[in-house]
């Protein structure tokens, strides 16, 4: 039976589990043995810095999506409180969730909500984590300070996650509501309802949005054989030239920059970034990034993740990104969600691999990504 949303308010507590703004929580599995050992060379505007990435950088990667069965349902209700100018999501409970701990048949689930397309930190709310249960009861209200007219341009994405002892997240399912067509005057829509949990849908729903383009060039520079049995390692050069028609997600003061990470290495040593270019939706970067330590076989297993961000004092807002690789869905024999390159991204990578010592240029559309969280 449906129940009305309780007429009480509840603040988000500061001691809740936290994660990075706009980033899904991928984690890099660390092992003593590694398929490859990469070093990382960054150069831009005459400035060069050299750092070493440990051998574990290319070890087996374990993602959050696709590892667990998606099952069960969630009970919640939504309402807009005109007197407070607030959008409320009342999260009541879940039932029959998948067990992250198969042996003990239990999970530590929590619920996270986003208002899309703004998937930044300001659009994220979370419940507390409920320990050792497949049927958690929350009875929490997640509140958004937003005017009603703006809400009609949003989608509510509500997802359930397991949070393990090491603060890694595992996806348990989600529900998405289109608020543009929501009937706010219908009293039945203010009642608690059960919704079946679905597989990941948000990235697919957002693919069609225009998030601008990136003009870039790639070059693979192989090292010659040194006379030993094994070939020496080569380099991948990434020249980020400019972005075109970036979206406005908050106001007109865009201050964008580009990050680069070579997956499966999500450590901070793998990350390089351009300077921020302000007050334009068509920033010119002309920034070259160089990654060495690439053995021939690594080109089949690695993926260049380029993401564009709007720099802000409080939090950086994700604008769009690329994943350039072979798009096989696997890395070093392990299925991973980040090896999901589009045909255009795959084509650029293939042309680079097949034309060593040559710059291969293209203009690729930016898209929504589930961003790999950086490890220390």
Coordinates of C-alpha atoms in Angstrom, one line a residue:
X1 CA 0.0 0.0 0.0
X2 CA 1.2 3.5 -0.8
X3 CA 1.8 5.9 2.1
X4 CA 2.1 9.7 2.1
X5 CA 5.5 11.3 2.4
X6 CA 6.0 12.2 6.1
X7 CA 5.9 16.0 6.7
X8 CA 9.4 16.3 8.2
X9 CA 12.6 17.6 7.0
X10 CA 16.0 16.1 7.4
X11 CA 19.4 17.8 6.7
X12 CA 22.2 16.0 5.0
X13 CA 24.7 15.0 7.6
X14 CA 28.4 15.9 7.1
X15 CA 29.5 12.5 8.3
X16 CA 28.1 10.6 5.3
X17 CA 30.2 8.6 3.0
X18 CA 31.7 10.9 0.4
X19 CA 32.9 10.4 -3.2
X20 CA 34.3 12.7 -5.9
X21 CA 32.1 15.2 -7.7
X22 CA 30.9 13.9 -11.0
X23 CA 32.9 10.7 -10.7
X24 CA 31.8 7.2 -10.4
X25 CA 34.0 5.2 -8.0
X26 CA 36.1 2.9 -10.1
X27 CA 39.1 1.4 -8.2
X28 CA 42.4 0.1 -9.5
X29 CA 43.2 -3.4 -8.3
X30 CA 46.7 -3.6 -7.0
X31 CA 48.8 -6.7 -7.4
X32 CA 52.5 -7.5 -7.0
X33 CA 52.8 -8.7 -10.6
X34 CA 52.0 -6.3 -13.4
X35 CA 51.6 -6.7 -17.1
X36 CA 53.6 -3.6 -17.7
X37 CA 55.5 -0.8 -16.1
X38 CA 54.8 2.7 -17.3
X39 CA 56.6 5.9 -16.7
X40 CA 54.9 9.2 -17.3
X41 CA 56.4 12.2 -19.0
X42 CA 54.5 15.5 -19.2
X43 CA 55.6 18.4 -21.3
X44 CA 53.8 21.7 -22.1
X45 CA 54.9 25.2 -23.0
X46 CA 58.6 24.3 -22.6
X47 CA 58.0 22.9 -19.1
X48 CA 58.8 19.3 -18.6
X49 CA 58.2 17.1 -15.6
X50 CA 59.1 13.4 -15.2
X51 CA 57.4 11.1 -12.8
X52 CA 57.4 7.3 -12.4
X53 CA 54.3 5.1 -12.3
X54 CA 54.8 2.0 -10.3
X55 CA 54.6 -1.5 -11.9
X56 CA 51.2 -2.0 -10.3
X57 CA 49.8 0.7 -12.5
X58 CA 48.8 -1.6 -15.3
X59 CA 47.5 -4.4 -13.0
X60 CA 44.1 -5.9 -13.3
X61 CA 41.4 -3.3 -13.0
X62 CA 38.1 -4.0 -11.2
X63 CA 35.1 -1.8 -12.1
X64 CA 31.9 -1.1 -10.2
X65 CA 29.4 -1.8 -13.0
X66 CA 28.4 -5.2 -14.3
X67 CA 30.0 -7.1 -11.4
X68 CA 26.7 -7.7 -9.5
X69 CA 23.3 -8.9 -10.5
X70 CA 20.7 -6.1 -10.8
X71 CA 17.6 -7.1 -8.9
X72 CA 15.1 -5.9 -6.3
X73 CA 13.2 -2.6 -6.0
X74 CA 13.2 0.7 -4.3
X75 CA 10.3 2.6 -2.6
X76 CA 10.3 6.4 -2.8
X77 CA 8.2 9.5 -3.6
X78 CA 8.9 13.0 -4.9
X79 CA 7.3 16.3 -4.3
X80 CA 7.9 20.0 -4.8
X81 CA 7.4 22.2 -1.7
X82 CA 6.4 25.7 -3.1
X83 CA 6.7 27.5 0.3
X84 CA 10.4 26.3 0.6
X85 CA 11.2 26.3 -3.1
X86 CA 12.6 22.9 -2.6
X87 CA 12.4 19.6 -4.5
X88 CA 12.1 16.6 -2.1
X89 CA 13.0 13.0 -2.7
X90 CA 11.7 10.8 0.1
X91 CA 13.7 7.5 0.0
X92 CA 11.8 5.0 2.1
X93 CA 13.4 1.5 1.6
X94 CA 14.7 -1.1 -0.8
X95 CA 14.0 -4.8 -0.9
X96 CA 15.6 -8.0 -2.4
X97 CA 18.8 -6.2 -3.4
X98 CA 21.7 -8.2 -4.9
X99 CA 24.2 -9.5 -2.3
X100 CA 27.7 -8.0 -2.7
X101 CA 28.9 -10.5 0.0
X102 CA 27.6 -13.7 -1.7
X103 CA 28.8 -16.0 1.1
X104 CA 27.0 -14.1 3.9
X105 CA 24.2 -13.0 1.5
X106 CA 24.3 -9.3 2.5
X107 CA 25.2 -5.8 1.3
X108 CA 25.9 -2.4 2.8
X109 CA 23.6 -0.3 0.5
X110 CA 23.0 3.4 0.2
X111 CA 21.0 5.5 -2.2
X112 CA 22.4 8.4 -4.3
X113 CA 20.4 10.9 -6.4
X114 CA 21.3 13.2 -9.2
X115 CA 19.5 15.9 -11.0
X116 CA 20.5 15.4 -14.7
X117 CA 22.1 16.8 -16.8
X118 CA 23.9 18.6 -14.0
X119 CA 25.7 15.6 -12.4
X120 CA 28.1 17.8 -10.4
X121 CA 28.5 17.8 -6.6
X122 CA 25.7 20.4 -6.2
X123 CA 23.3 18.0 -7.9
X124 CA 24.2 14.9 -5.8
X125 CA 22.5 13.8 -2.5
X126 CA 23.0 10.6 -0.6
X127 CA 21.4 8.6 2.2
X128 CA 23.3 6.9 5.0
X129 CA 24.8 3.5 4.4
X130 CA 22.8 0.7 5.9
X131 CA 25.0 -2.2 7.0
X132 CA 24.5 -6.0 6.4
X133 CA 21.1 -6.0 4.8
X134 CA 19.4 -6.7 1.5
X135 CA 16.3 -4.8 2.6
X136 CA 17.5 -1.5 3.9
X137 CA 15.1 1.1 5.5
X138 CA 16.1 4.7 5.1
X139 CA 13.1 7.0 5.6
X140 CA 15.2 10.0 4.6
X141 CA 14.4 13.1 2.6
X142 CA 17.0 14.4 0.1
X143 CA 16.4 18.0 -0.7
X144 CA 17.3 20.3 -3.6
X145 CA 17.0 24.1 -3.5
X146 CA 15.8 24.8 -7.0
X147 CA 13.0 26.7 -8.6
X148 CA 10.1 24.7 -10.1
X149 CA 10.6 25.9 -13.6
X150 CA 14.2 24.8 -13.7
X151 CA 13.2 21.4 -12.3
X152 CA 11.1 20.8 -15.4
X153 CA 14.3 20.6 -17.4
X154 CA 15.8 18.0 -15.2
X155 CA 15.7 14.2 -14.9
X156 CA 16.0 12.5 -11.5
X157 CA 18.5 9.7 -11.4
X158 CA 18.2 7.5 -8.3
X159 CA 20.8 4.7 -7.9
X160 CA 21.6 2.1 -5.2
X161 CA 25.1 1.2 -4.3
X162 CA 27.0 -1.1 -2.0
X163 CA 29.8 0.5 0.0
X164 CA 32.4 -2.0 1.2
X165 CA 34.9 -1.7 4.1
X166 CA 37.5 0.0 1.8
X167 CA 34.9 2.6 0.7
X168 CA 34.6 1.1 -2.8
X169 CA 31.2 1.3 -4.5
X170 CA 29.4 -1.4 -6.4
X171 CA 26.4 -0.6 -8.5
X172 CA 23.1 -2.3 -7.4
X173 CA 20.6 -0.7 -9.8
X174 CA 18.9 2.6 -10.6
X175 CA 15.6 4.3 -11.5
X176 CA 15.2 7.4 -13.7
X177 CA 12.2 9.8 -13.8
X178 CA 11.7 12.5 -16.4
X179 CA 10.6 15.6 -14.4
X180 CA 9.6 17.5 -17.6
X181 CA 6.5 15.4 -18.0
X182 CA 5.8 14.9 -14.3
X183 CA 2.3 15.9 -13.1
X184 CA 3.0 17.8 -9.9
X185 CA -0.7 18.5 -9.2
X186 CA -1.7 14.8 -9.1
X187 CA -1.9 13.8 -5.5
X188 CA -1.2 10.1 -6.4
X189 CA 2.3 11.2 -7.6
X190 CA 3.1 12.3 -4.1
X191 CA 2.5 8.8 -2.7
X192 CA 5.2 6.3 -2.0
X193 CA 5.6 3.8 -4.9
X194 CA 7.8 0.8 -5.6
X195 CA 10.0 0.9 -8.6
X196 CA 12.1 -2.0 -10.0
X197 CA 15.8 -1.4 -10.1
X198 CA 17.2 -1.3 -13.6
X199 CA 20.6 -1.6 -15.2
X200 CA 22.6 1.5 -15.9
X201 CA 20.7 3.8 -18.2
X202 CA 21.9 7.4 -17.4
X203 CA 24.9 7.4 -19.7
X204 CA 22.9 6.1 -22.6
X205 CA 20.2 8.7 -22.0
X206 CA 22.7 11.5 -22.0
X207 CA 24.6 10.4 -25.1
X208 CA 22.4 12.3 -27.4
X209 CA 23.1 15.7 -25.7
X210 CA 25.5 18.0 -27.5
X211 CA 28.5 18.4 -25.3
X212 CA 30.8 20.0 -27.8
X213 CA 33.8 18.6 -29.6
X214 CA 37.6 18.2 -29.1
X215 CA 40.2 18.7 -31.8
X216 CA 43.2 16.6 -31.1
X217 CA 46.1 14.6 -32.6
X218 CA 47.8 11.4 -31.4
X219 CA 51.2 9.9 -32.3
X220 CA 52.8 6.6 -31.4
X221 CA 56.6 6.7 -31.3
X222 CA 58.0 3.1 -31.0
X223 CA 61.5 2.6 -29.7
X224 CA 63.8 0.5 -32.0
X225 CA 65.0 -2.9 -30.9
X226 CA 68.0 -2.5 -28.7
X227 CA 69.6 -5.9 -29.7
X228 CA 68.1 -7.6 -26.7
X229 CA 65.4 -10.3 -26.8
X230 CA 62.7 -7.8 -25.8
X231 CA 61.8 -4.6 -27.5
X232 CA 62.2 -1.3 -25.6
X233 CA 59.2 0.7 -24.8
X234 CA 57.7 3.5 -26.9
X235 CA 55.7 6.6 -26.3
X236 CA 52.2 7.9 -26.9
X237 CA 51.9 11.6 -27.6
X238 CA 48.6 13.4 -27.1
X239 CA 48.2 16.9 -28.6
X240 CA 45.0 18.6 -27.2
X241 CA 44.5 21.5 -29.6
X242 CA 41.1 23.0 -28.8
X243 CA 37.5 22.4 -27.8
X244 CA 34.5 23.6 -29.8
X245 CA 31.0 24.6 -28.6
X246 CA 31.3 23.5 -25.0
X247 CA 28.0 23.4 -23.1
X248 CA 27.0 26.0 -20.5
X249 CA 26.1 24.1 -17.4
X250 CA 26.1 27.0 -14.9
X251 CA 26.0 30.5 -16.1
X252 CA 28.2 32.1 -18.8
X253 CA 31.6 32.2 -17.0
X254 CA 33.1 29.0 -18.5
X255 CA 36.7 28.3 -17.3
X256 CA 37.6 25.0 -18.9
X257 CA 40.6 22.7 -18.8
X258 CA 41.3 19.1 -20.0
X259 CA 42.5 16.1 -17.9
X260 CA 44.2 13.1 -19.3
X261 CA 44.5 9.6 -17.7
X262 CA 45.9 6.4 -19.3
X263 CA 43.6 3.7 -18.0
X264 CA 43.8 1.2 -16.3
X265 CA 46.2 3.4 -14.3
X266 CA 44.0 5.8 -12.2
X267 CA 46.7 7.0 -9.9
X268 CA 47.5 10.7 -9.6
X269 CA 50.9 10.0 -11.3
X270 CA 49.0 9.1 -14.4
X271 CA 47.0 12.3 -14.6
X272 CA 48.1 15.3 -16.7
X273 CA 46.1 18.4 -17.4
X274 CA 46.1 21.6 -19.5
X275 CA 45.9 25.1 -18.1
X276 CA 42.4 26.5 -17.7
X277 CA 41.1 28.8 -20.4
X278 CA 38.4 31.2 -19.4
X279 CA 35.4 33.1 -20.8
X280 CA 35.0 31.1 -23.9
X281 CA 33.1 28.0 -25.1
X282 CA 35.8 27.5 -27.8
X283 CA 39.1 27.3 -25.7
X284 CA 42.4 26.8 -27.5
X285 CA 44.9 24.7 -25.4
X286 CA 47.7 23.5 -27.7
X287 CA 48.9 21.3 -24.9
X288 CA 51.0 18.2 -25.6
X289 CA 51.1 15.3 -23.2
X290 CA 53.6 12.4 -23.5
X291 CA 53.4 9.0 -21.9
X292 CA 56.3 6.6 -22.2
X293 CA 56.7 3.0 -21.1
X294 CA 54.4 1.6 -23.8
X295 CA 55.2 -1.9 -24.9
X296 CA 53.6 -3.0 -28.1
X297 CA 51.1 -5.2 -26.3
X298 CA 50.0 -2.3 -24.0
X299 CA 48.4 -0.5 -26.9
X300 CA 45.8 -3.2 -27.0
X301 CA 45.0 -3.0 -23.3
X302 CA 45.3 0.7 -22.5
X303 CA 42.8 3.6 -23.1
X304 CA 43.4 7.3 -23.2
X305 CA 40.7 9.1 -21.2
X306 CA 40.4 12.8 -21.9
X307 CA 37.9 14.8 -19.8
X308 CA 36.9 18.4 -20.1
X309 CA 36.0 20.3 -16.9
X310 CA 34.7 23.7 -15.9
X311 CA 36.9 25.0 -13.1
X312 CA 35.1 26.5 -10.2
X313 CA 36.0 27.6 -6.7
X314 CA 33.8 25.0 -5.0
X315 CA 33.9 22.1 -7.4
X316 CA 34.9 21.3 -11.0
X317 CA 32.0 20.5 -13.2
X318 CA 32.3 17.7 -15.8
X319 CA 31.5 18.9 -19.3
X320 CA 32.3 15.9 -21.5
X321 CA 35.0 13.4 -22.4
X322 CA 36.5 10.9 -24.7
X323 CA 37.9 7.4 -24.3
X324 CA 40.3 6.5 -27.1
X325 CA 41.3 2.9 -27.4
X326 CA 40.3 -0.4 -29.1
X327 CA 37.0 -0.5 -27.2
X328 CA 37.2 -4.2 -26.7
X329 CA 35.5 -4.2 -23.2
X330 CA 38.5 -5.9 -21.8
X331 CA 41.9 -5.0 -20.4
X332 CA 44.6 -7.6 -19.7
X333 CA 41.9 -10.3 -19.8
X334 CA 39.5 -8.6 -17.4
X335 CA 36.1 -7.1 -18.4
X336 CA 36.1 -3.4 -17.7
X337 CA 33.4 -0.8 -18.4
X338 CA 35.8 2.0 -19.3
X339 CA 37.0 0.2 -22.5
X340 CA 33.9 1.5 -24.2
X341 CA 35.3 3.6 -27.1
X342 CA 32.9 4.8 -29.8
X343 CA 33.6 3.9 -33.5
X344 CA 35.1 7.3 -34.1
X345 CA 37.4 7.0 -31.0
X346 CA 38.4 3.5 -32.0
X347 CA 39.2 4.7 -35.5
X348 CA 41.6 7.4 -34.3
X349 CA 43.4 4.9 -32.0
X350 CA 43.7 2.3 -34.9
X351 CA 45.1 4.9 -37.3
X352 CA 47.6 6.0 -34.7
X353 CA 48.8 2.4 -34.0
X354 CA 49.0 1.7 -37.8
X355 CA 50.9 4.9 -38.6
X356 CA 53.8 5.1 -36.1
X357 CA 55.8 8.4 -35.9
X358 CA 53.0 10.3 -37.6
X359 CA 50.5 12.8 -36.1
X360 CA 46.9 11.5 -36.6
X361 CA 44.4 14.4 -36.2
X362 CA 40.6 14.3 -35.7
X363 CA 37.7 16.2 -34.3
X364 CA 35.6 14.0 -31.9
X365 CA 32.3 14.7 -30.2
X366 CA 32.5 14.8 -26.4
X367 CA 30.2 12.5 -24.5
X368 CA 29.1 11.6 -21.0
X369 CA 31.4 9.2 -19.2
X370 CA 31.5 7.3 -15.9
X371 CA 34.7 8.8 -14.8
X372 CA 37.4 6.7 -13.3
X373 CA 38.2 7.9 -9.7
X374 CA 41.8 8.7 -9.1
X375 CA 43.8 6.7 -6.6
X376 CA 46.6 8.2 -4.6

